[in-house]
PDB file of C-alpha atoms in Angstrom:
ATOM      1  CA  GLY A 276     130.092 -75.740   4.182  1.00  0.00           C
ATOM      2  CA  ALA A 277     127.473 -78.369   3.922  1.00  0.00           C
ATOM      3  CA  GLY A 278     129.686 -80.973   2.376  1.00  0.00           C
ATOM      4  CA  VAL A 279     133.215 -81.560   1.069  1.00  0.00           C
ATOM      5  CA  SER A 280     134.010 -79.285  -1.796  1.00  0.00           C
ATOM      6  CA  GLN A 281     136.575 -80.008  -4.442  1.00  0.00           C
ATOM      7  CA  SER A 282     137.918 -77.858  -7.322  1.00  0.00           C
ATOM      8  CA  PRO A 283     138.240 -77.941 -10.187  1.00  0.00           C
ATOM      9  CA  SER A 284     135.698 -80.553 -10.979  1.00  0.00           C
ATOM     10  CA  ASN A 285     137.417 -81.147 -14.321  1.00  0.00           C
ATOM     11  CA  LYS A 286     140.902 -80.340 -15.421  1.00  0.00           C
ATOM     12  CA  VAL A 287     142.518 -81.002 -18.841  1.00  0.00           C
ATOM     13  CA  THR A 288     146.230 -80.378 -19.032  1.00  0.00           C
ATOM     14  CA  GLU A 289     149.118 -81.072 -21.241  1.00  0.00           C
ATOM     15  CA  LYS A 290     151.800 -83.585 -20.324  1.00  0.00           C
ATOM     16  CA  GLY A 291     154.545 -81.909 -18.358  1.00  0.00           C
ATOM     17  CA  LYS A 292     152.461 -79.166 -16.792  1.00  0.00           C
ATOM     18  CA  ASP A 293     151.841 -78.770 -13.037  1.00  0.00           C
ATOM     19  CA  VAL A 294     148.288 -79.037 -11.606  1.00  0.00           C
ATOM     20  CA  GLU A 295     146.854 -78.134  -8.247  1.00  0.00           C
ATOM     21  CA  LEU A 296     143.717 -79.770  -6.842  1.00  0.00           C
ATOM     22  CA  ARG A 297     141.916 -78.246  -3.903  1.00  0.00           C
ATOM     23  CA  CYS A 298     139.796 -79.808  -1.190  1.00  0.00           C
ATOM     24  CA  ASP A 299     137.657 -77.897   1.310  1.00  0.00           C
ATOM     25  CA  PRO A 300     136.492 -80.353   4.022  1.00  0.00           C
ATOM     26  CA  ILE A 301     133.371 -80.249   6.120  1.00  0.00           C
ATOM     27  CA  SER A 302     133.721 -77.567   8.855  1.00  0.00           C
ATOM     28  CA  GLY A 303     135.129 -79.079  11.987  1.00  0.00           C
ATOM     29  CA  HIS A 304     136.480 -82.243  10.452  1.00  0.00           C
ATOM     30  CA  THR A 305     140.035 -82.682  11.549  1.00  0.00           C
ATOM     31  CA  ALA A 306     140.934 -85.640   9.284  1.00  0.00           C
ATOM     32  CA  LEU A 307     141.307 -85.371   5.581  1.00  0.00           C
ATOM     33  CA  TYR A 308     142.097 -88.113   3.062  1.00  0.00           C
ATOM     34  CA  TRP A 309     143.118 -88.041  -0.619  1.00  0.00           C
ATOM     35  CA  TYR A 310     142.382 -91.017  -2.943  1.00  0.00           C
ATOM     36  CA  ARG A 311     142.857 -91.632  -6.649  1.00  0.00           C
ATOM     37  CA  GLN A 312     140.420 -93.658  -8.758  1.00  0.00           C
ATOM     38  CA  SER A 313     141.343 -94.690 -12.225  1.00  0.00           C
ATOM     39  CA  LEU A 314     138.563 -95.598 -14.674  1.00  0.00           C
ATOM     40  CA  GLY A 315     136.801 -98.815 -13.484  1.00  0.00           C
ATOM     41  CA  GLN A 316     139.167 -99.239 -10.500  1.00  0.00           C
ATOM     42  CA  GLY A 317     138.900 -99.017  -6.822  1.00  0.00           C
ATOM     43  CA  LEU A 318     140.213 -96.158  -4.656  1.00  0.00           C
ATOM     44  CA  GLU A 319     143.947 -95.887  -4.257  1.00  0.00           C
ATOM     45  CA  PHE A 320     145.073 -94.384  -0.986  1.00  0.00           C
ATOM     46  CA  LEU A 321     147.411 -91.355  -1.454  1.00  0.00           C
ATOM     47  CA  ILE A 322     147.733 -89.460   1.805  1.00  0.00           C
ATOM     48  CA  TYR A 323     145.850 -88.437   4.966  1.00  0.00           C
ATOM     49  CA  PHE A 324     146.104 -85.501   7.296  1.00  0.00           C
ATOM     50  CA  GLN A 325     145.275 -85.056  10.966  1.00  0.00           C
ATOM     51  CA  GLY A 326     145.100 -81.334  11.381  1.00  0.00           C
ATOM     52  CA  ASN A 327     147.965 -80.043   9.308  1.00  0.00           C
ATOM     53  CA  SER A 328     150.139 -83.010   9.824  1.00  0.00           C
ATOM     54  CA  ALA A 329     150.459 -85.897   7.357  1.00  0.00           C
ATOM     55  CA  PRO A 330     151.321 -89.054   9.402  1.00  0.00           C
ATOM     56  CA  ASP A 331     151.267 -91.296   6.352  1.00  0.00           C
ATOM     57  CA  LYS A 332     152.502 -90.268   2.904  1.00  0.00           C
ATOM     58  CA  SER A 333     153.191 -93.804   1.765  1.00  0.00           C
ATOM     59  CA  GLY A 334     150.567 -93.800  -0.950  1.00  0.00           C
ATOM     60  CA  LEU A 335     151.913 -90.892  -2.969  1.00  0.00           C
ATOM     61  CA  PRO A 336     152.984 -92.523  -6.255  1.00  0.00           C
ATOM     62  CA  SER A 337     156.138 -90.559  -6.817  1.00  0.00           C
ATOM     63  CA  ASP A 338     158.022 -87.430  -5.773  1.00  0.00           C
ATOM     64  CA  ARG A 339     156.016 -85.527  -8.406  1.00  0.00           C
ATOM     65  CA  PHE A 340     153.072 -85.708  -6.014  1.00  0.00           C
ATOM     66  CA  SER A 341     152.857 -83.499  -2.909  1.00  0.00           C
ATOM     67  CA  ALA A 342     150.075 -82.381  -0.622  1.00  0.00           C
ATOM     68  CA  GLU A 343     149.654 -79.840   2.146  1.00  0.00           C
ATOM     69  CA  ARG A 344     146.957 -78.673   4.460  1.00  0.00           C
ATOM     70  CA  THR A 345     146.797 -75.263   6.152  1.00  0.00           C
ATOM     71  CA  GLY A 346     144.787 -73.951   9.088  1.00  0.00           C
ATOM     72  CA  GLY A 347     143.491 -77.478   9.673  1.00  0.00           C
ATOM     73  CA  SER A 348     141.132 -76.918   6.804  1.00  0.00           C
ATOM     74  CA  VAL A 349     141.745 -76.603   3.101  1.00  0.00           C
ATOM     75  CA  SER A 350     144.152 -79.052   1.451  1.00  0.00           C
ATOM     76  CA  THR A 351     145.979 -78.849  -1.914  1.00  0.00           C
ATOM     77  CA  LEU A 352     147.240 -81.847  -3.848  1.00  0.00           C
ATOM     78  CA  THR A 353     149.937 -80.843  -6.358  1.00  0.00           C
ATOM     79  CA  ILE A 354     151.108 -82.874  -9.280  1.00  0.00           C
ATOM     80  CA  GLN A 355     154.250 -81.625 -11.003  1.00  0.00           C
ATOM     81  CA  ARG A 356     155.276 -82.514 -14.520  1.00  0.00           C
ATOM     82  CA  THR A 357     152.009 -84.400 -15.157  1.00  0.00           C
ATOM     83  CA  GLN A 358     152.119 -87.689 -17.098  1.00  0.00           C
ATOM     84  CA  GLN A 359     149.339 -89.467 -18.955  1.00  0.00           C
ATOM     85  CA  GLU A 360     149.175 -92.108 -16.266  1.00  0.00           C
ATOM     86  CA  ASP A 361     148.140 -89.410 -13.757  1.00  0.00           C
ATOM     87  CA  SER A 362     144.798 -89.211 -15.490  1.00  0.00           C
ATOM     88  CA  ALA A 363     142.198 -90.242 -12.979  1.00  0.00           C
ATOM     89  CA  VAL A 364     139.551 -88.879 -10.596  1.00  0.00           C
ATOM     90  CA  TYR A 365     141.081 -87.462  -7.433  1.00  0.00           C
ATOM     91  CA  LEU A 366     138.778 -87.843  -4.472  1.00  0.00           C
ATOM     92  CA  CYS A 367     139.008 -86.016  -1.163  1.00  0.00           C
ATOM     93  CA  ALA A 368     137.293 -87.159   1.972  1.00  0.00           C
ATOM     94  CA  SER A 369     136.985 -85.754   5.452  1.00  0.00           C
ATOM     95  CA  SER A 370     135.972 -87.192   8.870  1.00  0.00           C
ATOM     96  CA  PRO A 371     135.420 -85.812  12.332  1.00  0.00           C
ATOM     97  CA  GLY A 372     138.591 -87.411  13.678  1.00  0.00           C
ATOM     98  CA  LEU A 373     141.074 -90.079  12.731  1.00  0.00           C
ATOM     99  CA  ALA A 374     139.555 -93.341  11.792  1.00  0.00           C
ATOM    100  CA  GLY A 375     139.593 -95.544  14.891  1.00  0.00           C
ATOM    101  CA  GLY A 376     139.707 -92.649  17.249  1.00  0.00           C
ATOM    102  CA  PRO A 377     137.114 -91.716  19.842  1.00  0.00           C
ATOM    103  CA  LEU A 378     135.377 -89.161  17.580  1.00  0.00           C
ATOM    104  CA  ASN A 379     134.986 -91.348  14.548  1.00  0.00           C
ATOM    105  CA  THR A 380     133.122 -94.426  13.362  1.00  0.00           C
ATOM    106  CA  GLY A 381     135.443 -94.371  10.339  1.00  0.00           C
ATOM    107  CA  GLU A 382     132.907 -92.908   8.015  1.00  0.00           C
ATOM    108  CA  LEU A 383     134.504 -90.847   5.255  1.00  0.00           C
ATOM    109  CA  PHE A 384     132.483 -88.071   3.658  1.00  0.00           C
ATOM    110  CA  PHE A 385     133.603 -87.714   0.059  1.00  0.00           C
ATOM    111  CA  GLY A 386     133.632 -84.732  -2.284  1.00  0.00           C
ATOM    112  CA  GLU A 387     132.511 -85.008  -5.861  1.00  0.00           C
ATOM    113  CA  GLY A 388     136.120 -85.451  -7.030  1.00  0.00           C
ATOM    114  CA  SER A 389     138.381 -83.682  -9.478  1.00  0.00           C
ATOM    115  CA  ARG A 390     138.667 -85.415 -12.873  1.00  0.00           C
ATOM    116  CA  LEU A 391     142.135 -84.985 -14.296  1.00  0.00           C
ATOM    117  CA  THR A 392     142.920 -85.660 -17.929  1.00  0.00           C
ATOM    118  CA  VAL A 393     146.533 -85.424 -19.073  1.00  0.00           C
ATOM    119  CA  LEU A 394     146.878 -85.237 -22.871  1.00  0.00           C
TER     120      LEU A 394
ATOM    121  CA  GLN B 190     149.035-109.956  -2.139  1.00  0.00           C
ATOM    122  CA  LYS B 191     146.653-106.940  -2.192  1.00  0.00           C
ATOM    123  CA  GLU B 192     145.698-105.481   1.121  1.00  0.00           C
ATOM    124  CA  VAL B 193     141.970-105.728   0.356  1.00  0.00           C
ATOM    125  CA  GLU B 194     140.709-108.090  -2.327  1.00  0.00           C
ATOM    126  CA  GLN B 195     137.269-108.248  -3.899  1.00  0.00           C
ATOM    127  CA  ASN B 196     135.904-110.056  -6.888  1.00  0.00           C
ATOM    128  CA  SER B 197     135.467-107.328  -9.586  1.00  0.00           C
ATOM    129  CA  GLY B 198     132.300-108.987 -11.060  1.00  0.00           C
ATOM    130  CA  PRO B 199     130.039-108.078 -12.619  1.00  0.00           C
ATOM    131  CA  LEU B 200     127.733-109.990 -10.290  1.00  0.00           C
ATOM    132  CA  SER B 201     124.238-110.349 -11.813  1.00  0.00           C
ATOM    133  CA  VAL B 202     121.374-111.144  -9.503  1.00  0.00           C
ATOM    134  CA  PRO B 203     117.633-111.264 -10.197  1.00  0.00           C
ATOM    135  CA  GLU B 204     115.399-108.698  -8.576  1.00  0.00           C
ATOM    136  CA  GLY B 205     114.158-109.871  -5.223  1.00  0.00           C
ATOM    137  CA  ALA B 206     116.994-112.338  -4.666  1.00  0.00           C
ATOM    138  CA  ILE B 207     119.911-112.090  -2.198  1.00  0.00           C
ATOM    139  CA  ALA B 208     123.105-110.525  -3.439  1.00  0.00           C
ATOM    140  CA  SER B 209     126.253-111.755  -1.676  1.00  0.00           C
ATOM    141  CA  LEU B 210     129.483-109.720  -1.894  1.00  0.00           C
ATOM    142  CA  ASN B 211     132.765-110.927  -0.411  1.00  0.00           C
ATOM    143  CA  CYS B 212     136.018-109.249   0.660  1.00  0.00           C
ATOM    144  CA  THR B 213     139.265-110.577   2.155  1.00  0.00           C
ATOM    145  CA  TYR B 214     142.036-108.519   3.786  1.00  0.00           C
ATOM    146  CA  SER B 215     145.658-109.124   4.652  1.00  0.00           C
ATOM    147  CA  ASP B 216     146.217-107.098   7.747  1.00  0.00           C
ATOM    148  CA  ARG B 217     145.442-109.526  10.640  1.00  0.00           C
ATOM    149  CA  GLY B 218     145.389-106.618  13.133  1.00  0.00           C
ATOM    150  CA  SER B 219     142.662-104.608  11.358  1.00  0.00           C
ATOM    151  CA  GLN B 220     139.614-103.943  13.568  1.00  0.00           C
ATOM    152  CA  SER B 221     137.238-101.809  11.523  1.00  0.00           C
ATOM    153  CA  PHE B 222     135.578-102.737   8.265  1.00  0.00           C
ATOM    154  CA  PHE B 223     133.271-100.772   5.919  1.00  0.00           C
ATOM    155  CA  TRP B 224     131.085-101.169   2.939  1.00  0.00           C
ATOM    156  CA  TYR B 225     130.662 -98.208   0.602  1.00  0.00           C
ATOM    157  CA  ARG B 226     128.322 -98.074  -2.368  1.00  0.00           C
ATOM    158  CA  GLN B 227     129.336 -96.100  -5.475  1.00  0.00           C
ATOM    159  CA  TYR B 228     126.941 -95.293  -8.314  1.00  0.00           C
ATOM    160  CA  SER B 229     128.450 -94.742 -11.712  1.00  0.00           C
ATOM    161  CA  GLY B 230     129.943 -91.251 -11.975  1.00  0.00           C
ATOM    162  CA  LYS B 231     129.306 -90.574  -8.270  1.00  0.00           C
ATOM    163  CA  SER B 232     131.372 -90.595  -5.092  1.00  0.00           C
ATOM    164  CA  PRO B 233     131.278 -93.455  -2.561  1.00  0.00           C
ATOM    165  CA  GLU B 234     128.818 -93.423   0.299  1.00  0.00           C
ATOM    166  CA  LEU B 235     128.940 -95.520   3.412  1.00  0.00           C
ATOM    167  CA  ILE B 236     126.228 -98.096   3.813  1.00  0.00           C
ATOM    168  CA  MET B 237     127.559-100.358   6.638  1.00  0.00           C
ATOM    169  CA  PHE B 238     130.431-100.647   9.150  1.00  0.00           C
ATOM    170  CA  ILE B 239     131.263-103.500  11.414  1.00  0.00           C
ATOM    171  CA  TYR B 240     133.843-104.060  14.189  1.00  0.00           C
ATOM    172  CA  SER B 241     132.822-107.283  15.849  1.00  0.00           C
ATOM    173  CA  ASN B 242     132.831-110.868  14.643  1.00  0.00           C
ATOM    174  CA  GLY B 243     129.431-112.105  13.573  1.00  0.00           C
ATOM    175  CA  ASP B 244     126.558-110.406  11.804  1.00  0.00           C
ATOM    176  CA  LYS B 245     125.293-106.792  11.750  1.00  0.00           C
ATOM    177  CA  GLU B 246     121.927-106.065  10.199  1.00  0.00           C
ATOM    178  CA  ASP B 247     120.554-102.788   8.911  1.00  0.00           C
ATOM    179  CA  GLY B 248     117.350-103.038   6.934  1.00  0.00           C
ATOM    180  CA  ARG B 249     117.983-105.098   3.880  1.00  0.00           C
ATOM    181  CA  PHE B 250     121.720-105.091   4.416  1.00  0.00           C
ATOM    182  CA  THR B 251     123.682-107.565   6.580  1.00  0.00           C
ATOM    183  CA  ALA B 252     127.377-107.301   7.053  1.00  0.00           C
ATOM    184  CA  GLN B 253     129.310-110.392   8.298  1.00  0.00           C
ATOM    185  CA  LEU B 254     132.824-110.463   9.790  1.00  0.00           C
ATOM    186  CA  ASN B 255     135.130-113.333  10.427  1.00  0.00           C
ATOM    187  CA  LYS B 256     138.418-112.045  11.701  1.00  0.00           C
ATOM    188  CA  ALA B 257     139.931-115.479  12.047  1.00  0.00           C
ATOM    189  CA  SER B 258     139.445-115.999   8.281  1.00  0.00           C
ATOM    190  CA  GLN B 259     140.065-112.327   7.527  1.00  0.00           C
ATOM    191  CA  TYR B 260     136.896-112.222   5.616  1.00  0.00           C
ATOM    192  CA  VAL B 261     134.060-109.699   5.417  1.00  0.00           C
ATOM    193  CA  SER B 262     130.850-110.027   3.440  1.00  0.00           C
ATOM    194  CA  LEU B 263     127.736-107.995   2.603  1.00  0.00           C
ATOM    195  CA  LEU B 264     124.348-109.529   1.993  1.00  0.00           C
ATOM    196  CA  ILE B 265     121.652-107.539   0.307  1.00  0.00           C
ATOM    197  CA  ARG B 266     118.187-109.069   0.694  1.00  0.00           C
ATOM    198  CA  ASP B 267     115.227-108.395  -1.676  1.00  0.00           C
ATOM    199  CA  SER B 268     117.624-106.870  -4.183  1.00  0.00           C
ATOM    200  CA  GLN B 269     116.166-103.868  -6.098  1.00  0.00           C
ATOM    201  CA  PRO B 270     117.300-102.368  -9.376  1.00  0.00           C
ATOM    202  CA  SER B 271     118.415 -99.267  -7.338  1.00  0.00           C
ATOM    203  CA  ASP B 272     120.994-101.566  -5.652  1.00  0.00           C
ATOM    204  CA  SER B 273     122.891-101.815  -9.015  1.00  0.00           C
ATOM    205  CA  ALA B 274     126.222-100.060  -8.228  1.00  0.00           C
ATOM    206  CA  THR B 275     129.820-100.873  -7.348  1.00  0.00           C
ATOM    207  CA  TYR B 276     130.333-102.041  -3.737  1.00  0.00           C
ATOM    208  CA  LEU B 277     133.635-101.111  -2.190  1.00  0.00           C
ATOM    209  CA  CYS B 278     135.029-102.928   0.845  1.00  0.00           C
ATOM    210  CA  ALA B 279     137.267-100.849   3.065  1.00  0.00           C
ATOM    211  CA  VAL B 280     139.503-101.725   5.955  1.00  0.00           C
ATOM    212  CA  LEU B 281     141.021 -99.509   8.626  1.00  0.00           C
ATOM    213  CA  TYR B 282     144.727-100.392   8.698  1.00  0.00           C
ATOM    214  CA  SER B 283     145.722-101.390  12.238  1.00  0.00           C
ATOM    215  CA  SER B 284     149.077 -99.637  12.403  1.00  0.00           C
ATOM    216  CA  ALA B 285     147.804 -96.342  11.065  1.00  0.00           C
ATOM    217  CA  SER B 286     144.574 -94.422  10.520  1.00  0.00           C
ATOM    218  CA  LYS B 287     144.484 -94.932   6.900  1.00  0.00           C
ATOM    219  CA  ILE B 288     141.524 -96.642   5.258  1.00  0.00           C
ATOM    220  CA  ILE B 289     142.401 -98.991   2.422  1.00  0.00           C
ATOM    221  CA  PHE B 290     139.765 -99.798  -0.215  1.00  0.00           C
ATOM    222  CA  GLY B 291     139.358-102.948  -2.370  1.00  0.00           C
ATOM    223  CA  SER B 292     138.843-102.583  -6.102  1.00  0.00           C
ATOM    224  CA  GLY B 293     135.085-103.043  -5.839  1.00  0.00           C
ATOM    225  CA  THR B 294     132.449-105.427  -7.028  1.00  0.00           C
ATOM    226  CA  ARG B 295     130.105-104.282  -9.699  1.00  0.00           C
ATOM    227  CA  LEU B 296     126.585-105.526  -8.902  1.00  0.00           C
ATOM    228  CA  SER B 297     123.770-105.564 -11.428  1.00  0.00           C
ATOM    229  CA  ILE B 298     120.186-106.386 -10.417  1.00  0.00           C
ATOM    230  CA  ARG B 299     118.225-107.621 -13.410  1.00  0.00           C
ATOM    231  CA  PRO B 300     114.452-107.173 -13.438  1.00  0.00           C
TER     232      PRO B 300
END
């Protein structure tokens, strides 16, 4: 596709429910990043993938959060048993290669985000 | 200590003046530094990156890097109302390929 695509754009759920957020990166981009942005705050690093592998999961807030990537393309971020503090915009970004690698200046191309509201 | 620190602002600058945005980082081994602009309700977009000590200029924007002081700054000359946005400093973590963002500085250009 032309850009990074995220779905759903908006999701309202009840506390305790599970949610899945999807990210479809720019075709050919091997690196994929997930961030969380609460209202008026900066971007909180969650996880990144190189291909289907996630070398660094240190940013995932708790074991309720998990992410996977298949076929080196689409990624899914799953939040189980959602809590009100999970409410935020979840941003996905892709890049041609890992930041700092030979293919990449480090520029991240962001999707429009998935706004999650937990009631 | 946060990995990347910025003054949250808001920073108010008159139109036509120079806006100066600052960022400090904790990882001494970091080599790559980025400035992203984020308009309200939109996603961040890259405006500058810098790897070497000193200044890097691109149009009205100048990024400055001082690795010894672990300090990065962004200067915007001839500020325009369209420059009103949140500016996010980002740092490539030296021991991994993750990019860590600061909390952002909200800039407001007043006519």
